Amino acid sequence: MSIVPPPPLVGRATELRTLIDAVTRPPAVVLVEGEAGIGKTRLVRAALDRLPSGDRAVLLGYCHQIREPFPYGPVFEALRDIRGRLPAAHRLNPVTGALRDHLPELAGALPSSPQPLDDPRAERHRVFRAIRALLAAVGPAVLVVEDLHWADDGTLDLLRFLAGQPPQGLAVVATCRRDGVTGPPLGRAYRHQPDTASVVVRLTPLDASGVASLAGALLERSDLSPGFVIRLHERTAGIPFVVEELVRSLPAALPGADDPDALDRAVDRAGVPLLLREAMAERMAGLSPAAAGAVRAAAVLRLPAGEQLITAVGGDPAAQDKAGRGPAGPDPNGSGSAGLAEALRAGVLHEHPGGRYGFRHALAQQAVYDAIPGPERRSAHVRAMAALAATDAPPLVQLAFHARQAGDTDAWVRHGTAAAQQAAALGDTALAVEVVEGMLDDPDLPVRDRGPLVLMLSRFAATGLSHQRVVRLLRQVLRGDFLSRDVRGEVRLNLGVVLSNQAGDAAAGRPEIMAALAELTDRPTLAARGLASMAMPEWGAESLAEHAEWMARAEALVATADNPELSAAVLANRASFEMTTGSPGAFDVAARLPAGDPRTGVRREVARAYCNLHDSATTVGLYAAAERFAREGRRLAVETGAQYPAFLLDASAIRREWLTGRWDGLRDRAASLGESATETPLVAVDLWLVLGLLALATGEWEEAVRQFHRAGLDAPEARNVPVVTAAAGGLVDLHLARGATDEAAAEAEAAVARLRRKGVWVWGASLVPPAVAAFARAGRLQMAAELVDEYAAGIAGRVAPAAHAALDAARGALAAAQPRHAEAAAFFARAREAYAALPQPYAAARAAEGEARSRLALGDGAAAAGFQEAAESYGRLGATHDAARCRRVLRDIGVDVPLPRGGRRGAGALSQREREVARLVALGRTNREIADVLFLSTRTVETHVATVLRKLGVRSRTQIAPPA
C-alpha cells in the first residue's frame, strides 16, 4: 500500500474563486452541489483556509444519515464554540435568551430566558429569530452546514429562514448531493432575496487532465503515461475521492504504472461503490486484526462514535479470527483501542469533532460494511444494541436501526415506536414520521404491527405535519385489507384532514372524509368530528345546503354522546358556520361557547372557535368583533396549548390589516410569516392573497398573478373558497387595469359561477364590483345587471357590512356603464361612506375615484377634487399605481398635482416619482412597462431613469436596488 500525501485541490480554481468571492461579500447563500465523493467538503475547507486569519467566525455543523430527535441540531452544533466572539449579555438582543436550553455551553453568556410560549409554532419562530440575532452578534460569520441532503425538515425550515433574511455579515454555505433529487436543496418554499447573493457551485467529475494532476500529486510522480491516466479516468469516472482511494491502494513502488493493466485489481465495471469496495478491501488487508475490527465496528455503527462504543462493538478481534466461534464479546485487553489508533494512523478512519471517530466519507463506510460477512454483521449489530442500551440516554433511533439489522423484530418495533413517540414529544414531528414511515415501508414488518403504526402515523400527520411524507403511504395502506374497520375509518379520516388542511386539497380530502364516515358507524365521536369538518362551507364545491345538512347530522350525533369536548368542537364549527355566512344569529351562537369551562380540552375547542370566528368576521367586514375574537382566541390558545388555530389567526390578521388600511410594513410581515408556514398552504393562502393585492396596487403585474395563483387560483375547486373568490376579484381588476377586457370577463364569469354554486354571496365583496365592471366593459350589460340583482338578493338580511358596501359599488359600476352618471355618482358616494365606516380605506378610495369619474362625465367641477382626494388616499396607503392613474386624469383635465415629497432631502435624494421609477427598474421592468404602470410617457420615464442612475452613482439599470 502506498503512503501518499494529503490530496490537493485539483481542477477547481473557478469554483474556489466563486465560493471565496461569495463568502467575503455577505449576506450570501452558497450551495455546493455534487455527487458523493466529488470534493464538496474539500472545496469548502480550501475556501475557508484562504480567508484572512481572524477575519470572521467559521461555524461548522453536520447533518447525519441517522439522527436522533434534536431539532436544528446541525446549526446548534455550529454555534457551540462562539462564546469568545459574543459581546456582553446585556448587549445581545434579549430574544437570544431563548437559546439557553438549546446551548447550555453558552448559557452564561446569553440574556435571561424569556417566558415559555405554549404554542410550539410561536416558540419555533422565536428560536429562529434568536439564532439569527446570535449570528448577527458574532458577525461577520460563515455558517457551514455539511450534507444538507440528510437534514431534517426543521433544519431546512431554519436554513430557509436564515437564507431568506440573513444578517448583514452572514454567509451560509451548505454542501449537498443531488442524486435523484429534482427539487431545490432548500425546498421549493425557498425564495432568493434580491439583496442577498445566491450562488450555486456545481462540482462535476474531473476530466482526464484533472485526474492526471490529482494522481500525480498523490503519487508524487510526474511520469504517469497517458495510457495509465486514461485507464484511471475510465475506472474512476473522474470522481476525486475514488481516484484518491484507488491511488492509495496501489503498491508504493507502483511497478508498471505506465501499463493500464496496473488497475486490473480494481473491479471491471466502472462505478463508485464497486471501485470503492475494491480500494477499501486492499486497505483493510494491510491492517492488523484489531485495527480491521475497529474499522468494521465503525462501519456497523454508521455514525461517528466514541472510542468506548467502537471498542464494545468491535469485540475481541482475536476471537473473530477463529472460525467456528460464536459472537465475540467485549475487549478486556485494550486491543480495540490499539486497533482504533492504528486505523487512524493508516487514514482508514478519521477523527471527528467531540472525540468521535468514523469514516471520512459515507461511501467508504458502505464499502467496508458490505464486505462484512452476514453472520458477523448481525453479531456486531447485537453488540451495538447492547452497548447503546447501556448508555444514560439510549439513542432510540439507532437502537431501532441496529435491532432491524440484527433481525430482532420485536426490539425493532419496540425501539422504533418509542423513537417516534419521543421525537413527537420533543417537537421533531418530521423525524417521528420518518421513523414510522421507514418501518411501514419495510416488507418484513409483521402484519400485527402495521395497524398500530399506521394509526400512529395518521395521528401525527393530522396534528400538523408535512403532508408529502404520509399521504402516499396512508393511501397505500388503505388499499390493503389488514386494518380493522374502525382503525381504517380513523386512518382514512386523518388522511382526509391532512389532504384538506395541510395539503390544502379539499377536492382530494373531502371524499376521504366521506368514505371514513361510512367506516365509523360504531364510533360516533369520530364520525361527528368528520361531519363537522365537512360542514365548514369554506372548503369544497358543495352547496351551502349540503354543508348545513352535515352540520345538522354532526349535532344529532353530539346529542347522543356524553362528550363535552366533542360538543364544544361541533358548537365551535356551528358558530363559525353562522358567522361566515352572515347569519343574524351568529353572535348568539358564539355567546354559547363554554370559554370558562375548567376542562382544557373543551377550552382548546373554544380557542379554535374564536380563531375561526376572527377569520369569518374579517371576511364579512366586522372588524371590531374580529379583533375581540382574536384577543380571546389568542388568550385561550396560550392557556390550552392550541397550536394550529393560533397560527391561522396570525395569517388571517394579515388580511384584516390589508382590508383596514394598515399597510405600513405589511409586505414584510406577510412574507416573514409565510416563511414559517412552508408546510401548511392553508395557513399561507391569506398571506399570498395579501401579497398579490399589494403587488396589484403598485403595478407589479407578474408578482400579483403569481401570488393570486398561490392563494388558490392554481386549483380553485380545491382551495379555500372565500380566499379564492377574493383572489379572483384581484385578478379581474388586474386584467381590467391592463386593458385585457376579454380575460377579465372570462375570469369573472368563472369566479361568479363558483360563488353561485356555493351560495354564500356575502363572500363576493371583493369579486362582484370588478366582475360587474368587466361584464359591462365587455358589452354584456344584461349579465352585469343580473349579477347585481342576484347579489342583492343573496346578501339581503345578512350581517355583512363589507358585502352591502360592495353592492353599492357594483350598482355604481353598472349605472356608469349604462350610462346613468348621476345615479352612478350617488351609488359610489354611498359605497365610499360605507367603506370608510368599516373601515376599508382602499375600497373607499376606489369608490371615491368611481364617483369622481361619474361627476367628470356630468361636467361637475367637483370631479377634480374627488380625483385629488382619491390620489391622496392611495398615496397614503402606498398604492402607487392607483395614485398615478388619478394623477393622469388630473393632468388630462388641466389640473397640476405635485407629487408628495419623500422623507429624505439633499441633492442626491430621490423624489417620490423617482423612487417609484427606481422600484420598478429594480423589478426588471422596461421603460414601456414603467410608463404603463405610472401613466407616463416613455420619454418621461427615460428622463427619470437617467436621473436615478445619476443620483445613485451607478451606470447600469441592473445596479439599481429597490429604495428602502
Coordinates of C-alpha atoms in Angstrom, one line a residue, residues 410-748:
D410 CA -39.7 -7.3 18.5
A411 CA -36.9 -5.0 19.6
W412 CA -37.0 -3.1 16.2
V413 CA -40.7 -2.4 16.6
R414 CA -40.3 -1.5 20.3
H415 CA -37.4 0.9 19.8
G416 CA -38.9 2.3 16.6
T417 CA -42.2 3.0 18.2
A418 CA -40.5 4.6 21.2
A419 CA -38.3 6.7 19.0
A420 CA -41.3 8.0 17.1
Q421 CA -43.1 8.9 20.3
Q422 CA -40.0 10.5 21.8
A423 CA -39.5 12.6 18.6
A424 CA -43.1 13.8 18.6
A425 CA -42.9 14.7 22.2
L426 CA -39.8 16.8 21.5
G427 CA -41.4 18.5 18.6
D428 CA -39.4 16.8 15.9
T429 CA -42.5 15.5 14.2
A430 CA -40.7 15.2 10.9
L431 CA -38.4 12.6 12.5
A432 CA -41.4 10.8 14.1
V433 CA -43.0 10.4 10.6
E434 CA -39.7 9.4 9.1
V435 CA -39.2 6.6 11.6
V436 CA -42.7 5.2 11.3
E437 CA -42.7 5.6 7.6
G438 CA -39.5 3.7 7.3
M439 CA -40.9 0.8 9.4
L440 CA -44.1 0.7 7.4
D441 CA -42.1 0.7 4.1
D442 CA -40.2 -2.4 5.3
P443 CA -41.8 -5.6 3.8
D444 CA -40.6 -7.6 6.8
L445 CA -42.7 -5.7 9.3
P446 CA -45.2 -8.2 10.8
V447 CA -48.8 -7.6 9.8
R448 CA -49.8 -7.4 13.5
D449 CA -47.6 -4.3 14.0
R450 CA -48.8 -2.5 10.9
G451 CA -52.2 -1.4 12.2
P452 CA -50.9 0.4 15.3
L453 CA -48.1 2.1 13.4
V454 CA -50.4 3.2 10.6
L455 CA -52.8 4.7 13.2
M456 CA -49.9 6.4 14.9
L457 CA -48.6 7.9 11.6
S458 CA -52.1 9.2 10.7
R459 CA -52.5 10.9 14.1
F460 CA -49.0 12.5 13.8
A461 CA -49.9 13.8 10.4
A462 CA -53.3 15.1 11.4
T463 CA -51.8 17.3 14.1
G464 CA -49.8 19.5 11.7
L465 CA -47.2 17.5 9.8
S466 CA -46.0 17.9 6.3
H467 CA -48.4 16.1 4.1
Q468 CA -46.0 14.9 1.4
R469 CA -44.4 12.3 3.7
V470 CA -47.5 10.4 4.6
V471 CA -50.2 10.8 2.0
R472 CA -48.7 8.2 -0.3
L473 CA -48.1 5.7 2.5
L474 CA -51.6 6.1 4.0
R475 CA -53.2 5.6 0.7
Q476 CA -51.1 2.5 0.0
V477 CA -52.0 1.1 3.4
L478 CA -55.7 1.8 2.9
R479 CA -55.6 -0.3 -0.3
G480 CA -54.7 -3.3 1.8
D481 CA -57.1 -5.4 4.0
F482 CA -55.2 -5.9 7.2
L483 CA -56.7 -2.9 9.2
S484 CA -59.9 -3.4 11.2
R485 CA -62.9 -1.4 10.1
D486 CA -62.7 1.2 12.9
V487 CA -58.9 1.7 12.6
R488 CA -59.4 2.0 8.8
G489 CA -62.0 4.6 9.4
E490 CA -59.8 6.7 11.7
V491 CA -56.8 6.4 9.4
R492 CA -58.9 7.5 6.4
L493 CA -60.4 10.4 8.4
N494 CA -57.0 11.6 9.3
L495 CA -55.9 11.3 5.7
G496 CA -58.8 13.4 4.7
V497 CA -58.0 16.0 7.3
V498 CA -54.3 16.1 6.1
L499 CA -55.3 16.5 2.5
S500 CA -57.9 19.2 3.2
N501 CA -55.8 21.1 5.7
Q502 CA -52.0 20.7 5.4
A503 CA -52.2 19.9 1.6
G504 CA -55.0 22.5 1.1
D505 CA -56.5 20.0 -1.4
A506 CA -60.2 19.8 -0.4
A507 CA -61.1 18.0 -3.7
A508 CA -59.0 15.1 -2.6
G509 CA -59.5 15.3 1.2
R510 CA -63.3 15.6 1.4
P511 CA -64.0 12.3 -0.4
E512 CA -61.7 10.6 2.0
I513 CA -63.6 12.1 5.0
M514 CA -66.9 11.0 3.5
A515 CA -65.6 7.4 2.9
A516 CA -64.4 7.4 6.5
L517 CA -67.8 8.3 7.8
A518 CA -69.2 5.0 6.4
E519 CA -66.5 3.1 8.3
L520 CA -67.1 4.9 11.6
T521 CA -70.7 4.0 12.3
D522 CA -69.6 2.3 15.6
R523 CA -67.6 5.4 16.6
P524 CA -70.0 8.3 16.7
T525 CA -67.4 10.6 18.3
L526 CA -65.1 10.4 15.3
A527 CA -68.0 10.4 12.9
A528 CA -69.2 13.7 14.4
R529 CA -65.8 15.2 14.0
G530 CA -65.8 14.2 10.4
L531 CA -69.2 15.6 9.7
A532 CA -68.4 18.8 11.5
S533 CA -65.3 19.2 9.3
M534 CA -67.4 18.6 6.1
A535 CA -69.9 21.2 7.3
M536 CA -67.5 24.1 7.0
P537 CA -68.6 25.8 3.8
E538 CA -65.2 27.5 3.1
W539 CA -64.0 24.2 1.6
G540 CA -65.3 22.0 -1.2
A541 CA -67.6 22.6 -4.2
E542 CA -70.8 21.6 -2.3
S543 CA -73.7 24.0 -1.8
L544 CA -74.4 25.7 1.4
A545 CA -77.5 23.5 1.8
E546 CA -75.3 20.4 1.8
H547 CA -73.0 21.9 4.4
A548 CA -76.0 22.7 6.6
E549 CA -77.1 19.1 6.3
W550 CA -73.8 17.8 7.5
M551 CA -73.8 20.3 10.4
A552 CA -77.2 19.0 11.5
R553 CA -76.0 15.4 11.3
A554 CA -73.0 16.2 13.5
E555 CA -75.2 18.0 16.0
A556 CA -77.5 15.0 16.1
L557 CA -74.6 12.7 17.0
V558 CA -73.4 15.1 19.6
A559 CA -76.8 15.0 21.3
T560 CA -76.5 11.2 21.8
A561 CA -72.9 11.3 23.2
D562 CA -71.9 12.4 26.6
N563 CA -68.7 14.1 25.4
P564 CA -68.2 17.7 26.4
E565 CA -65.1 18.1 24.2
L566 CA -66.9 16.8 21.2
S567 CA -69.9 19.1 22.0
A568 CA -67.6 22.1 22.1
A569 CA -66.0 21.1 18.9
V570 CA -69.3 20.9 17.0
L571 CA -70.6 24.1 18.6
A572 CA -67.3 25.8 17.5
N573 CA -68.0 24.8 13.9
R574 CA -71.6 25.9 14.2
A575 CA -70.5 29.3 15.4
S576 CA -68.0 29.7 12.6
F577 CA -70.7 28.5 10.1
E578 CA -73.1 31.1 11.2
M579 CA -70.6 33.9 11.2
T580 CA -69.1 33.2 7.8
T581 CA -72.5 33.1 6.2
G582 CA -73.5 36.4 7.8
S583 CA -76.3 34.9 9.9
P584 CA -78.1 37.3 12.2
G585 CA -77.8 34.7 14.9
A586 CA -74.1 34.2 14.7
F587 CA -73.2 36.2 17.8
D588 CA -75.9 34.4 19.9
V589 CA -74.3 31.1 19.0
A590 CA -70.8 32.4 19.7
A591 CA -72.0 33.6 23.1
R592 CA -72.8 29.9 24.0
L593 CA -69.2 28.8 23.6
P594 CA -68.0 27.4 27.0
A595 CA -65.0 29.7 27.3
G596 CA -65.0 29.3 31.1
D597 CA -65.1 25.5 31.2
P598 CA -62.5 24.1 33.5
R599 CA -61.5 21.3 31.1
T600 CA -58.5 22.1 28.9
G601 CA -59.8 20.1 26.0
V602 CA -63.1 22.0 25.9
R603 CA -61.4 25.4 26.1
R604 CA -59.0 24.3 23.4
E605 CA -62.0 23.9 21.1
V606 CA -63.3 27.3 22.1
A607 CA -59.9 28.8 21.3
R608 CA -60.2 27.2 17.8
A609 CA -63.7 28.6 17.5
Y610 CA -62.6 32.2 18.4
C611 CA -59.7 32.0 15.9
N612 CA -62.2 30.8 13.2
L613 CA -64.6 33.5 14.2
H614 CA -61.9 36.1 13.7
D615 CA -61.4 34.8 10.2
S616 CA -65.1 34.8 9.4
A617 CA -65.8 38.2 10.9
T618 CA -62.9 39.6 8.9
T619 CA -64.4 38.2 5.7
V620 CA -67.8 39.8 6.2
G621 CA -66.4 43.1 7.4
L622 CA -67.0 43.0 11.2
Y623 CA -63.5 44.2 12.1
A624 CA -64.2 45.3 15.7
A625 CA -65.7 42.0 16.5
A626 CA -62.9 40.2 14.7
E627 CA -60.3 42.0 17.0
R628 CA -62.3 40.9 20.1
F629 CA -62.3 37.3 18.9
A630 CA -58.6 37.5 18.1
R631 CA -57.8 38.6 21.7
E632 CA -59.9 35.9 23.3
G633 CA -58.7 33.3 20.9
R634 CA -55.1 34.1 21.5
R635 CA -55.6 34.1 25.2
L636 CA -57.2 30.7 25.2
A637 CA -54.7 29.3 22.8
V638 CA -51.9 30.2 25.1
E639 CA -53.8 28.7 28.1
T640 CA -54.6 25.4 26.4
G641 CA -51.6 25.0 24.1
A642 CA -53.7 25.2 20.9
Q643 CA -51.2 25.3 18.1
Y644 CA -52.7 25.4 14.6
P645 CA -55.6 27.7 15.2
A646 CA -53.5 30.4 16.7
F647 CA -51.1 30.3 13.8
L648 CA -54.0 30.5 11.4
L649 CA -55.2 33.6 13.3
D650 CA -51.9 35.3 12.7
A651 CA -52.3 34.8 8.9
S652 CA -55.9 36.0 8.8
A653 CA -54.9 39.0 10.8
I654 CA -52.6 40.0 7.9
R655 CA -55.7 40.0 5.7
R656 CA -57.6 42.2 8.2
E657 CA -54.6 44.6 8.3
W658 CA -54.8 44.9 4.5
L659 CA -58.5 45.5 4.5
T660 CA -58.4 48.1 7.2
G661 CA -55.5 50.0 5.6
R662 CA -52.6 49.1 7.9
W663 CA -50.2 48.7 5.0
D664 CA -47.0 50.1 6.5
G665 CA -44.6 47.2 6.7
L666 CA -47.4 44.8 5.7
R667 CA -45.5 43.2 2.8
D668 CA -42.6 42.3 5.1
R669 CA -44.8 41.0 7.8
A670 CA -46.7 38.8 5.4
A671 CA -43.6 37.5 3.8
S672 CA -41.9 36.8 7.1
L673 CA -45.0 34.9 8.4
G674 CA -45.0 32.9 5.1
E675 CA -41.5 31.7 5.8
S676 CA -42.7 29.7 8.8
A677 CA -45.8 28.3 7.0
T678 CA -44.0 26.4 4.3
E679 CA -45.6 23.1 5.3
T680 CA -49.1 24.4 5.6
P681 CA -50.6 26.0 2.5
L682 CA -53.9 26.5 4.4
V683 CA -52.2 29.0 6.7
A684 CA -50.4 30.7 3.9
V685 CA -53.3 31.4 1.5
D686 CA -54.2 34.6 3.3
L687 CA -50.6 35.8 3.1
W688 CA -50.3 35.1 -0.7
L689 CA -53.6 36.9 -1.2
V690 CA -52.4 40.0 0.6
L691 CA -49.0 39.9 -1.2
G692 CA -50.9 39.7 -4.5
L693 CA -53.2 42.6 -3.7
L694 CA -50.2 44.7 -2.6
A695 CA -48.4 43.9 -5.8
L696 CA -51.6 44.8 -7.8
A697 CA -51.8 48.2 -6.0
T698 CA -48.2 49.0 -7.1
G699 CA -48.4 47.7 -10.6
E700 CA -46.3 44.6 -10.2
W701 CA -48.4 42.5 -12.5
E702 CA -46.4 39.3 -12.8
E703 CA -45.9 39.2 -9.0
A704 CA -49.6 39.8 -8.4
V705 CA -50.6 37.0 -10.8
R706 CA -48.1 34.6 -9.1
Q707 CA -49.4 35.3 -5.7
F708 CA -53.1 35.1 -6.7
H709 CA -52.4 31.7 -8.1
R710 CA -50.6 30.6 -4.9
A711 CA -53.6 31.9 -2.9
G712 CA -55.8 29.3 -4.7
L713 CA -56.4 30.2 -8.3
D714 CA -54.0 27.4 -9.3
A715 CA -56.7 24.9 -8.2
P716 CA -59.8 27.0 -7.3
E717 CA -62.1 24.0 -6.8
A718 CA -59.9 22.6 -4.1
R719 CA -58.9 25.7 -2.2
N720 CA -60.4 28.0 0.4
V721 CA -63.5 29.5 -1.3
P722 CA -63.5 33.0 0.3
V723 CA -59.8 33.5 -0.3
V724 CA -60.1 32.1 -3.9
T725 CA -63.0 34.5 -4.5
A726 CA -61.0 37.5 -3.3
A727 CA -58.0 36.4 -5.4
A728 CA -60.3 36.1 -8.5
G729 CA -61.5 39.6 -7.8
G730 CA -58.0 40.8 -7.7
L731 CA -57.1 39.1 -11.0
V732 CA -60.2 40.6 -12.7
D733 CA -59.0 44.0 -11.5
L734 CA -55.6 43.3 -12.9
H735 CA -56.9 42.3 -16.3
L736 CA -59.0 45.5 -16.4
A737 CA -56.0 47.6 -15.4
R738 CA -54.0 46.1 -18.3
G739 CA -56.9 46.6 -20.8
A740 CA -57.4 42.8 -21.2
T741 CA -61.2 43.0 -21.2
D742 CA -61.9 39.5 -22.5
E743 CA -59.6 37.9 -20.0
A744 CA -61.3 39.9 -17.2
A745 CA -64.8 38.9 -18.2
A746 CA -63.8 35.2 -18.5
E747 CA -62.2 35.2 -15.1
A748 CA -65.2 37.0 -13.6

